[in-house]
Amino acid sequence: MECVFGMVGKGFALVVADSSAVNSILVHKSNEDKIMVLDSHKLMGASGEAGDRAQFTEYVQKNVALYQYRNGIPLTTKAAANFMRGELATALRKNPYMVNIVLAGYDKETGPSLYFIDYIATLHKVDKAAFGYGSYFALSMMDRHYHPDMTVDEAIKLADQCIEEIRSRLVVAPQNFIIKIVDKDGAREHSWRRTTKD
Amino acid sequence: MKLNFSGLESSAPLYGGSNELLCDGFSAAPSFDLPVTSDFDGFQKNSIQMVKPAKGTTTLAFIFKEGVMVAADSRASMGGYISSQSVKKIIEINPYMLGTMAGGAADCQFWHRNLGIKCRLHELANKRRISVTGASKLLANILYSYRGMGLSVGTMIAGWDEKGPGLYYVDSEGGRLKGTKFSVGSGSPYAYGVLDSGYKYDLTVDEAAELARRAIYHATFRDGASGGVASVYHVGPNGWTKLSGDDVGELHYSYYPVEPAVVEQEMTEAVAA
């Protein structure tokens, strides 16, 4: 029931994730932040098993920071994506991490980029991506209405349309969503879309 | 009682007469038959599922103005059999931190005790108390490393540190959630209902204790795997105190007293003729 999706616009990339932490039929909390700020210009929206999600994303975050301390320059988004894929692939045949990740980043040289990273270590550079049951609705919405070089307002409007569609059509739709954005000024929280105030 | 060791005996004889090779000092190793199945990985998973306790309990905790309120029932059940009505499900990790027990009793008790040791070592090494965040992270990392091996722990770590009251939910799947209100166990949906409707941040200690007690009571009323005694603890700036431990059967009659029936007609003894 977890939904994560993202898209690339003109000079920015957007990641939207639901914020519910669920255990069978119980919603433990509905304000869980699943989009981790990897470093100043990278966002990582993750969905999957609870323990794996937190542990893998923190592991990646610390290793990305370590690279920057050791080498004095931050990793590019592409490098971070490939590092993540490598870790998932190494663990896959032993102790797989059940996490699906949408990685969004902004690099000075190449601009905004979005990467789709699967739990079986698939890696694709994409313009739009989605995971979870919500992807069934979000992907077709994005395919229909997305065009390259959208403005922030247009992209937020499209994200809202996707959220509305998920809310109305998914049988156990998540209550709240969080939207984060990354552009030349950095990665930051953009807004929440709430139905409950928990 | 004679124990059956036939599974450990090997089919080969221990010392095969004058066979030089066997007299190196190595005796034949004990062996047993593996289960006959084509899907050994699935078999392993199923056997872990078979012994996995279903977390038959109700525990809850919530943060409010005066600190953290922690409450739990005290029933231990093995399937349909109630093995105990007096289990301590609120574990005292140290004088300012509590853990709740749901799932395997041994797992919870052992790992909470282990956590208490690690917290004390942290204090001695760093000359300051460990935060609730840190303690819950220690426990979550340990449980994560044992993922898939059959541990069953659904616990809440509640405490008061420099940042004020703290509450974390940690489970044996490796999940760790920070929050203000949690309930764990088979009776938790029932407890959530009462807790959510009565919760306000500005409760007094007595009101919060009554809310916690009431929520546990209602969960024990509906959930067969919860019962016994509703214990309520409060964690404040000076540590935890146990507020009450009431038998839920008695609580039932104090909340819903039996009205004396209105007698319409009374039979009296007929006078012996």
Short mmCIF file of C-alpha atoms in Angstrom, two decimals:
data_model
loop_
_atom_site.label_atom_id
_atom_site.label_comp_id
_atom_site.label_asym_id
_atom_site.label_seq_id
_atom_site.Cartn_x
_atom_site.Cartn_y
_atom_site.Cartn_z
CA MET A 1 0.00 0.00 0.00
CA GLU A 2 3.03 2.27 0.06
CA CYS A 3 3.29 4.74 -2.78
CA VAL A 4 6.40 6.53 -3.97
CA PHE A 5 6.63 8.43 -7.24
CA GLY A 6 8.72 11.15 -8.80
CA MET A 7 9.32 13.23 -11.91
CA VAL A 8 11.85 15.57 -13.47
CA GLY A 9 11.00 19.15 -14.44
CA LYS A 10 12.87 22.18 -15.72
CA GLY A 11 15.80 22.53 -13.39
CA PHE A 12 14.30 20.47 -10.57
CA ALA A 13 13.16 16.97 -9.61
CA LEU A 14 10.21 16.06 -7.41
CA VAL A 15 9.64 13.04 -5.17
CA VAL A 16 6.29 12.25 -3.55
CA ALA A 17 5.79 9.52 -0.96
CA ASP A 18 2.99 8.42 1.32
CA SER A 19 3.67 8.75 5.03
CA SER A 20 1.94 5.79 6.61
CA ALA A 21 3.71 3.19 8.75
CA VAL A 22 1.50 0.12 8.64
CA ASN A 23 1.53 -3.28 10.37
CA SER A 24 -1.09 -5.67 8.85
CA ILE A 25 -4.37 -3.86 9.45
CA LEU A 26 -3.03 -1.25 11.86
CA VAL A 27 -1.71 2.17 10.90
CA HIS A 28 0.94 2.87 13.53
CA LYS A 29 1.58 6.41 12.36
CA SER A 30 0.66 8.52 9.37
CA ASN A 31 3.39 11.14 9.43
CA GLU A 32 6.45 8.98 8.73
CA ASP A 33 8.96 10.73 6.48
CA LYS A 34 10.05 8.20 3.87
CA ILE A 35 11.96 10.60 1.65
CA MET A 36 15.49 10.81 2.99
CA VAL A 37 17.71 13.76 2.20
CA LEU A 38 20.86 11.99 1.09
CA ASP A 39 23.00 15.08 0.91
CA SER A 40 22.55 18.71 0.02
CA HIS A 41 21.30 17.98 -3.51
CA LYS A 42 19.89 14.45 -3.43
CA LEU A 43 16.58 12.98 -2.34
CA MET A 44 15.81 9.31 -1.87
CA GLY A 45 12.20 8.18 -1.62
CA ALA A 46 12.12 4.60 -0.35
CA SER A 47 9.34 2.07 0.08
CA GLY A 48 9.46 -1.50 1.30
CA GLU A 49 9.89 -3.51 4.47
CA ALA A 50 10.19 -1.34 7.52
CA GLY A 51 13.52 -2.47 8.88
CA ASP A 52 15.19 -2.73 5.48
CA ARG A 53 14.01 0.70 4.41
CA ALA A 54 15.44 2.56 7.39
CA GLN A 55 18.63 0.53 7.60
CA PHE A 56 19.49 0.56 3.89
CA THR A 57 18.74 4.25 3.37
CA GLU A 58 20.78 5.22 6.42
CA TYR A 59 23.63 3.00 5.26
CA VAL A 60 23.64 4.71 1.87
CA GLN A 61 23.41 8.16 3.44
CA LYS A 62 26.41 7.55 5.69
CA ASN A 63 28.49 6.11 2.86
CA VAL A 64 27.69 9.06 0.61
CA ALA A 65 28.79 11.39 3.41
CA LEU A 66 31.95 9.34 3.93
CA TYR A 67 32.87 9.68 0.26
CA GLN A 68 32.54 13.43 0.54
CA TYR A 69 34.73 13.57 3.65
CA ARG A 70 37.38 11.36 2.10
CA ASN A 71 37.51 13.01 -1.30
CA GLY A 72 36.42 16.57 -0.66
CA ILE A 73 33.76 16.54 -3.37
CA PRO A 74 30.24 15.10 -3.26
CA LEU A 75 29.14 12.14 -5.35
CA THR A 76 27.13 12.83 -8.49
CA THR A 77 23.56 11.54 -8.56
CA LYS A 78 24.56 8.92 -11.14
CA ALA A 79 27.40 7.70 -8.94
CA ALA A 80 25.16 7.50 -5.87
CA ALA A 81 22.57 5.56 -7.86
CA ASN A 82 25.16 3.10 -9.09
CA PHE A 83 26.56 2.68 -5.57
CA MET A 84 23.08 1.87 -4.28
CA ARG A 85 22.47 -0.59 -7.08
CA GLY A 86 25.78 -2.26 -6.37
CA GLU A 87 24.94 -2.73 -2.70
CA LEU A 88 21.51 -4.13 -3.52
CA ALA A 89 22.99 -6.49 -6.10
CA THR A 90 25.69 -7.79 -3.72
CA ALA A 91 23.13 -8.47 -1.02
CA LEU A 92 20.57 -9.91 -3.40
CA ARG A 93 21.66 -13.55 -3.41
CA LYS A 94 22.45 -13.68 0.29
CA ASN A 95 20.30 -11.37 2.36
CA PRO A 96 18.26 -9.17 0.04
CA TYR A 97 17.08 -5.72 0.99
CA MET A 98 13.38 -5.44 0.16
CA VAL A 99 13.44 -1.72 -0.66
CA ASN A 100 12.37 0.15 -3.78
CA ILE A 101 13.95 3.56 -4.27
CA VAL A 102 13.33 6.65 -6.35
CA LEU A 103 16.50 8.75 -6.32
CA ALA A 104 16.28 12.40 -7.39
CA GLY A 105 19.28 14.68 -7.58
CA TYR A 106 20.59 17.92 -9.00
CA ASP A 107 24.13 18.21 -10.33
CA LYS A 108 25.62 21.49 -11.45
CA GLU A 109 26.94 20.04 -14.68
CA THR A 110 24.08 17.79 -15.73
CA GLY A 111 21.02 19.35 -14.07
CA PRO A 112 18.22 17.38 -12.46
CA SER A 113 17.99 13.59 -12.80
CA LEU A 114 15.78 10.79 -11.53
CA TYR A 115 16.70 7.13 -11.03
CA PHE A 116 14.44 4.12 -10.59
CA ILE A 117 16.08 1.46 -8.34
CA ASP A 118 14.25 -1.78 -7.76
CA TYR A 119 14.64 -4.23 -4.86
CA ILE A 120 16.31 -6.68 -7.25
CA ALA A 121 18.87 -4.04 -8.17
CA THR A 122 17.35 -2.79 -11.39
CA LEU A 123 18.65 0.66 -12.28
CA HIS A 124 17.13 3.00 -14.83
CA LYS A 125 17.58 6.67 -15.42
CA VAL A 126 14.09 8.00 -16.06
CA ASP A 127 11.95 11.12 -16.32
CA LYS A 128 9.13 9.71 -14.20
CA ALA A 129 8.97 6.74 -11.85
CA ALA A 130 6.55 5.16 -9.41
CA PHE A 131 6.47 2.22 -6.94
CA GLY A 132 3.76 0.45 -5.01
CA TYR A 133 0.07 -0.05 -5.70
CA GLY A 134 -0.18 3.68 -6.29
CA SER A 135 2.06 3.26 -9.30
CA TYR A 136 -0.82 1.68 -11.22
CA PHE A 137 -2.58 5.02 -11.09
CA ALA A 138 0.35 7.43 -10.96
CA LEU A 139 2.21 6.01 -13.96
CA SER A 140 -0.62 6.36 -16.43
CA MET A 141 -1.47 9.81 -15.09
CA MET A 142 2.14 10.87 -15.54
CA ASP A 143 2.39 9.24 -18.97
CA ARG A 144 -0.65 11.20 -20.12
CA HIS A 145 0.09 14.62 -18.63
CA TYR A 146 3.85 14.77 -18.29
CA HIS A 147 5.94 16.75 -20.73
CA PRO A 148 9.62 17.61 -20.51
CA ASP A 149 10.64 20.90 -18.85
CA MET A 150 7.54 21.39 -16.72
CA THR A 151 7.54 24.27 -14.25
CA VAL A 152 7.32 23.61 -10.50
CA ASP A 153 3.63 24.60 -10.47
CA GLU A 154 2.78 22.28 -13.34
CA ALA A 155 4.64 19.40 -11.70
CA ILE A 156 2.97 19.97 -8.34
CA LYS A 157 -0.39 20.08 -10.12
CA LEU A 158 0.38 16.73 -11.76
CA ALA A 159 1.52 15.27 -8.44
CA ASP A 160 -1.74 16.44 -6.86
CA GLN A 161 -3.71 14.80 -9.64
CA CYS A 162 -1.85 11.54 -9.01
CA ILE A 163 -2.49 11.78 -5.26
CA GLU A 164 -6.19 12.45 -5.87
CA GLU A 165 -6.42 9.46 -8.18
CA ILE A 166 -4.69 7.21 -5.63
CA ARG A 167 -6.97 8.47 -2.87
CA SER A 168 -10.12 7.85 -4.81
CA ARG A 169 -9.26 4.58 -6.53
CA LEU A 170 -6.94 2.62 -4.24
CA VAL A 171 -8.89 0.51 -1.78
CA VAL A 172 -6.54 1.10 1.16
CA ALA A 173 -5.21 4.48 0.18
CA PRO A 174 -2.63 6.11 2.45
CA GLN A 175 -3.92 9.10 4.37
CA ASN A 176 -1.09 11.58 4.07
CA PHE A 177 1.59 12.33 1.49
CA ILE A 178 4.82 14.28 1.64
CA ILE A 179 6.34 16.14 -1.32
CA LYS A 180 10.03 16.99 -1.50
CA ILE A 181 11.85 18.87 -4.21
CA VAL A 182 15.49 19.20 -5.26
CA ASP A 183 16.87 21.96 -7.47
CA LYS A 184 19.97 24.14 -7.73
CA ASP A 185 19.25 25.54 -4.26
CA GLY A 186 19.27 22.12 -2.67
CA ALA A 187 16.97 19.38 -1.47
CA ARG A 188 14.11 20.34 0.82
CA GLU A 189 10.62 19.52 1.93
CA HIS A 190 8.04 21.16 -0.26
CA SER A 191 4.67 20.40 1.34
CA TRP A 192 2.35 17.79 2.85
CA ARG A 193 -1.00 16.58 1.60
CA ARG A 194 -2.95 15.55 4.67
CA THR A 195 -6.32 14.03 5.35
CA THR A 196 -5.55 13.22 8.99
CA LYS A 197 -3.66 15.46 11.36
CA ASP A 198 -1.72 12.75 13.21
CA MET B 1 11.97 -40.67 32.04
CA LYS B 2 14.06 -42.27 29.36
CA LEU B 3 14.84 -39.75 26.65
CA ASN B 4 14.79 -40.81 23.04
CA PHE B 5 18.23 -40.29 21.51
CA SER B 6 17.61 -42.41 18.44
CA GLY B 7 17.78 -39.32 16.26
CA LEU B 8 21.39 -38.70 17.28
CA GLU B 9 22.69 -42.20 16.72
CA SER B 10 24.50 -42.71 13.46
CA SER B 11 23.89 -45.71 11.28
CA ALA B 12 27.62 -46.60 11.11
CA PRO B 13 29.13 -48.62 14.02
CA LEU B 14 31.26 -46.55 16.42
CA TYR B 15 34.51 -48.55 16.31
CA GLY B 16 34.54 -50.91 13.36
CA GLY B 17 36.59 -53.76 14.78
CA SER B 18 40.16 -53.69 13.49
CA ASN B 19 39.57 -50.90 11.01
CA GLU B 20 42.69 -48.71 11.34
CA LEU B 21 41.14 -45.68 9.73
CA LEU B 22 38.51 -45.28 12.41
CA CYS B 23 40.99 -45.48 15.28
CA ASP B 24 42.51 -42.05 14.67
CA GLY B 25 40.53 -40.81 17.61
CA PHE B 26 37.66 -39.62 15.45
CA SER B 27 34.42 -41.31 16.40
CA ALA B 28 31.59 -41.39 13.88
CA ALA B 29 29.73 -38.12 14.06
CA PRO B 30 26.12 -38.17 15.20
CA SER B 31 23.78 -37.55 12.32
CA PHE B 32 20.08 -37.23 11.75
CA ASP B 33 17.85 -37.41 8.71
CA LEU B 34 16.90 -34.16 7.08
CA PRO B 35 13.16 -33.77 6.51
CA VAL B 36 12.06 -35.28 3.23
CA THR B 37 10.98 -32.27 1.23
CA SER B 38 11.78 -30.74 -2.10
CA ASP B 39 11.46 -27.22 -0.77
CA PHE B 40 13.84 -26.99 2.17
CA ASP B 41 13.88 -23.19 2.28
CA GLY B 42 10.09 -23.05 2.40
CA PHE B 43 10.07 -25.78 5.02
CA GLN B 44 12.41 -23.74 7.22
CA LYS B 45 10.24 -20.66 6.82
CA ASN B 46 7.09 -22.62 7.62
CA SER B 47 8.59 -24.16 10.72
CA ILE B 48 9.61 -20.72 11.98
CA GLN B 49 6.06 -19.53 11.28
CA MET B 50 4.68 -22.49 13.21
CA VAL B 51 6.48 -21.58 16.42
CA LYS B 52 6.05 -17.85 15.95
CA PRO B 53 3.85 -16.58 18.78
CA ALA B 54 1.08 -14.32 17.58
CA LYS B 55 1.86 -11.56 20.06
CA GLY B 56 -1.19 -12.27 22.20
CA THR B 57 -1.14 -9.25 24.44
CA THR B 58 -2.12 -5.60 24.74
CA THR B 59 0.45 -2.94 25.51
CA LEU B 60 0.22 0.77 24.93
CA ALA B 61 2.16 3.94 25.55
CA PHE B 62 1.59 7.60 24.81
CA ILE B 63 3.34 10.92 25.33
CA PHE B 64 1.46 13.74 26.98
CA LYS B 65 2.23 16.99 28.78
CA GLU B 66 3.50 15.36 31.96
CA GLY B 67 5.62 12.66 30.35
CA VAL B 68 4.93 9.17 29.04
CA MET B 69 2.18 6.84 30.19
CA VAL B 70 2.87 3.11 29.70
CA ALA B 71 0.32 0.36 30.31
CA ALA B 72 0.01 -3.36 29.63
CA ASP B 73 -2.05 -6.43 30.47
CA SER B 74 -0.52 -9.51 32.11
CA ARG B 75 -1.85 -12.59 30.34
CA ALA B 76 0.37 -15.19 28.67
CA SER B 77 -1.39 -17.57 26.32
CA MET B 78 -0.20 -20.62 24.39
CA GLY B 79 -2.85 -21.05 21.73
CA GLY B 80 -6.08 -21.50 23.65
CA TYR B 81 -4.42 -22.20 27.00
CA ILE B 82 -3.81 -19.35 29.42
CA SER B 83 -0.44 -20.19 30.85
CA SER B 84 -0.23 -17.23 33.21
CA GLN B 85 -2.31 -14.27 34.38
CA SER B 86 0.55 -12.50 36.12
CA VAL B 87 3.27 -11.81 33.58
CA LYS B 88 5.27 -8.61 33.97
CA LYS B 89 5.06 -7.07 30.54
CA ILE B 90 6.54 -3.71 31.43
CA ILE B 91 10.26 -4.20 31.76
CA GLU B 92 12.37 -1.75 33.74
CA ILE B 93 15.44 -1.16 31.59
CA ASN B 94 16.85 1.45 33.97
CA PRO B 95 15.33 3.95 36.42
CA TYR B 96 14.27 6.34 33.67
CA MET B 97 13.46 4.00 30.77
CA LEU B 98 10.79 1.35 30.34
CA GLY B 99 10.25 -1.31 27.70
CA THR B 100 7.05 -3.16 26.93
CA MET B 101 6.82 -6.82 26.04
CA ALA B 102 4.82 -8.27 23.16
CA GLY B 103 5.68 -11.43 21.30
CA GLY B 104 8.05 -14.01 22.70
CA ALA B 105 8.48 -13.51 26.44
CA ALA B 106 12.02 -14.86 26.50
CA ASP B 107 13.07 -12.77 23.53
CA CYS B 108 11.70 -9.57 25.06
CA GLN B 109 13.11 -10.19 28.54
CA PHE B 110 16.53 -11.18 27.30
CA TRP B 111 16.98 -8.37 24.80
CA HIS B 112 15.64 -5.72 27.15
CA ARG B 113 18.07 -6.90 29.81
CA ASN B 114 20.81 -6.80 27.20
CA LEU B 115 19.73 -3.29 26.25
CA GLY B 116 19.91 -2.25 29.90
CA ILE B 117 23.49 -3.50 30.02
CA LYS B 118 24.42 -1.58 26.89
CA CYS B 119 22.78 1.59 28.25
CA ARG B 120 24.77 1.31 31.48
CA LEU B 121 27.99 0.76 29.53
CA HIS B 122 27.19 3.87 27.49
CA GLU B 123 26.73 5.86 30.71
CA LEU B 124 30.04 4.66 32.08
CA ALA B 125 31.89 5.30 28.82
CA ASN B 126 30.41 8.71 28.06
CA LYS B 127 29.63 10.02 31.56
CA ARG B 128 26.10 10.83 30.53
CA ARG B 129 22.84 8.96 30.23
CA ILE B 130 21.92 7.48 26.90
CA SER B 131 19.03 9.12 25.07
CA VAL B 132 15.82 7.26 24.26
CA THR B 133 16.70 7.68 20.58
CA GLY B 134 20.05 6.01 21.13
CA ALA B 135 18.69 3.18 23.24
CA SER B 136 15.95 2.37 20.74
CA LYS B 137 18.47 2.47 17.89
CA LEU B 138 20.75 0.01 19.74
CA LEU B 139 17.86 -2.40 20.18
CA ALA B 140 16.61 -1.94 16.60
CA ASN B 141 20.05 -2.67 15.16
CA ILE B 142 20.40 -5.84 17.23
CA LEU B 143 16.96 -7.06 16.19
CA TYR B 144 17.67 -6.19 12.55
CA SER B 145 20.76 -8.35 12.55
CA TYR B 146 18.65 -11.32 13.68
CA ARG B 147 16.01 -10.74 11.02
CA GLY B 148 14.36 -13.84 9.61
CA MET B 149 15.74 -16.07 12.37
CA GLY B 150 12.48 -16.32 14.29
CA LEU B 151 12.79 -13.67 17.01
CA SER B 152 9.42 -12.26 17.96
CA VAL B 153 9.63 -8.89 19.65
CA GLY B 154 7.16 -6.01 19.46
CA THR B 155 8.28 -3.48 21.98
CA MET B 156 8.01 0.17 22.86
CA ILE B 157 10.89 2.01 24.48
CA ALA B 158 9.61 4.86 26.63
CA GLY B 159 11.80 7.21 28.61
CA TRP B 160 12.69 10.71 29.65
CA ASP B 161 16.00 12.17 28.49
CA GLU B 162 17.47 15.65 27.99
CA LYS B 163 15.08 16.34 25.14
CA GLY B 164 12.06 15.47 27.26
CA PRO B 165 9.76 12.48 26.92
CA GLY B 166 10.58 9.98 24.18
CA LEU B 167 8.69 7.02 22.75
CA TYR B 168 9.83 4.56 20.09
CA TYR B 169 8.26 1.42 18.68
CA VAL B 170 10.79 -1.30 17.78
CA ASP B 171 9.99 -4.73 16.37
CA SER B 172 11.74 -7.91 15.35
CA GLU B 173 11.18 -7.19 11.65
CA GLY B 174 13.72 -4.41 12.13
CA GLY B 175 11.22 -1.55 12.09
CA ARG B 176 11.70 1.45 14.37
CA LEU B 177 9.18 4.27 14.58
CA LYS B 178 9.23 7.47 16.57
CA GLY B 179 5.81 8.58 17.72
CA THR B 180 3.55 9.97 20.39
CA LYS B 181 1.03 7.14 20.68
CA PHE B 182 1.46 3.40 20.11
CA SER B 183 -0.30 0.19 20.96
CA VAL B 184 1.15 -3.25 20.25
CA GLY B 185 -0.28 -6.75 20.40
CA SER B 186 -3.38 -8.69 19.42
CA GLY B 187 -5.57 -6.38 21.51
CA SER B 188 -4.04 -3.22 20.08
CA PRO B 189 -6.83 -2.29 17.63
CA TYR B 190 -9.29 -2.29 20.53
CA ALA B 191 -6.96 -0.22 22.67
CA TYR B 192 -6.34 2.25 19.82
CA GLY B 193 -10.05 2.93 19.57
CA VAL B 194 -10.36 3.99 23.19
CA LEU B 195 -6.98 5.72 23.22
CA ASP B 196 -7.59 7.79 20.08
CA SER B 197 -10.98 9.02 21.18
CA GLY B 198 -9.88 10.03 24.68
CA TYR B 199 -6.41 11.41 23.98
CA LYS B 200 -5.47 15.05 24.52
CA TYR B 201 -1.97 16.38 25.01
CA ASP B 202 -3.01 18.37 28.09
CA LEU B 203 -4.13 15.50 30.27
CA THR B 204 -3.17 15.43 33.94
CA VAL B 205 -1.29 12.39 35.25
CA ASP B 206 -4.45 10.96 36.80
CA GLU B 207 -6.55 11.50 33.68
CA ALA B 208 -3.88 9.95 31.48
CA ALA B 209 -3.57 6.96 33.83
CA GLU B 210 -7.32 6.46 33.72
CA LEU B 211 -7.28 6.66 29.91
CA ALA B 212 -4.50 4.07 29.71
CA ARG B 213 -6.23 1.79 32.22
CA ARG B 214 -9.53 2.08 30.39
CA ALA B 215 -7.94 1.32 27.03
CA ILE B 216 -6.26 -1.83 28.40
CA TYR B 217 -9.51 -2.88 30.06
CA HIS B 218 -11.50 -2.57 26.84
CA ALA B 219 -8.88 -4.51 24.93
CA THR B 220 -8.88 -7.33 27.50
CA PHE B 221 -12.68 -7.38 27.34
CA ARG B 222 -12.76 -8.12 23.62
CA ASP B 223 -9.45 -9.91 23.02
CA GLY B 224 -9.16 -13.43 24.37
CA ALA B 225 -5.39 -13.34 24.43
CA SER B 226 -5.27 -10.32 26.77
CA GLY B 227 -6.30 -10.22 30.40
CA GLY B 228 -5.11 -10.47 33.97
CA VAL B 229 -3.92 -7.25 35.55
CA ALA B 230 -3.80 -3.82 33.88
CA SER B 231 -0.53 -2.23 35.00
CA VAL B 232 -0.02 1.49 34.49
CA TYR B 233 3.37 3.21 34.75
CA HIS B 234 4.26 6.87 34.40
CA VAL B 235 7.65 8.12 33.16
CA GLY B 236 8.38 11.62 34.35
CA PRO B 237 11.45 13.86 34.54
CA ASN B 238 12.69 11.95 37.60
CA GLY B 239 12.17 8.48 36.16
CA TRP B 240 9.34 5.99 36.15
CA THR B 241 6.82 5.14 38.86
CA LYS B 242 4.25 2.39 38.91
CA LEU B 243 0.85 3.97 39.34
CA SER B 244 -1.54 1.03 39.54
CA GLY B 245 -2.13 -2.63 38.86
CA ASP B 246 -5.80 -3.53 38.75
CA ASP B 247 -7.38 -6.85 37.95
CA VAL B 248 -9.44 -6.30 34.81
CA GLY B 249 -12.26 -8.45 36.12
CA GLU B 250 -12.64 -6.09 39.06
CA LEU B 251 -12.28 -3.07 36.74
CA HIS B 252 -15.20 -4.40 34.72
CA TYR B 253 -17.52 -4.31 37.70
CA SER B 254 -16.29 -0.90 38.80
CA TYR B 255 -16.96 0.55 35.33
CA TYR B 256 -20.18 -1.37 34.75
CA PRO B 257 -21.65 -2.19 38.15
CA VAL B 258 -24.40 -4.78 38.26
CA GLU B 259 -27.69 -3.04 38.95
CA PRO B 260 -29.81 -4.89 41.49
CA ALA B 261 -32.66 -6.39 39.49
CA VAL B 262 -36.07 -4.86 39.99
CA VAL B 263 -38.06 -7.51 41.77
CA GLU B 264 -41.64 -7.71 40.58
CA GLN B 265 -42.77 -10.73 42.45
CA GLU B 266 -41.00 -12.46 45.20
CA MET B 267 -41.52 -16.07 46.09
CA THR B 268 -41.58 -16.87 49.73
CA GLU B 269 -41.45 -20.20 51.41
CA ALA B 270 -44.85 -21.75 51.74
CA VAL B 271 -45.77 -22.22 55.35
CA ALA B 272 -45.42 -25.90 56.14
CA ALA B 273 -48.84 -27.31 56.53
#
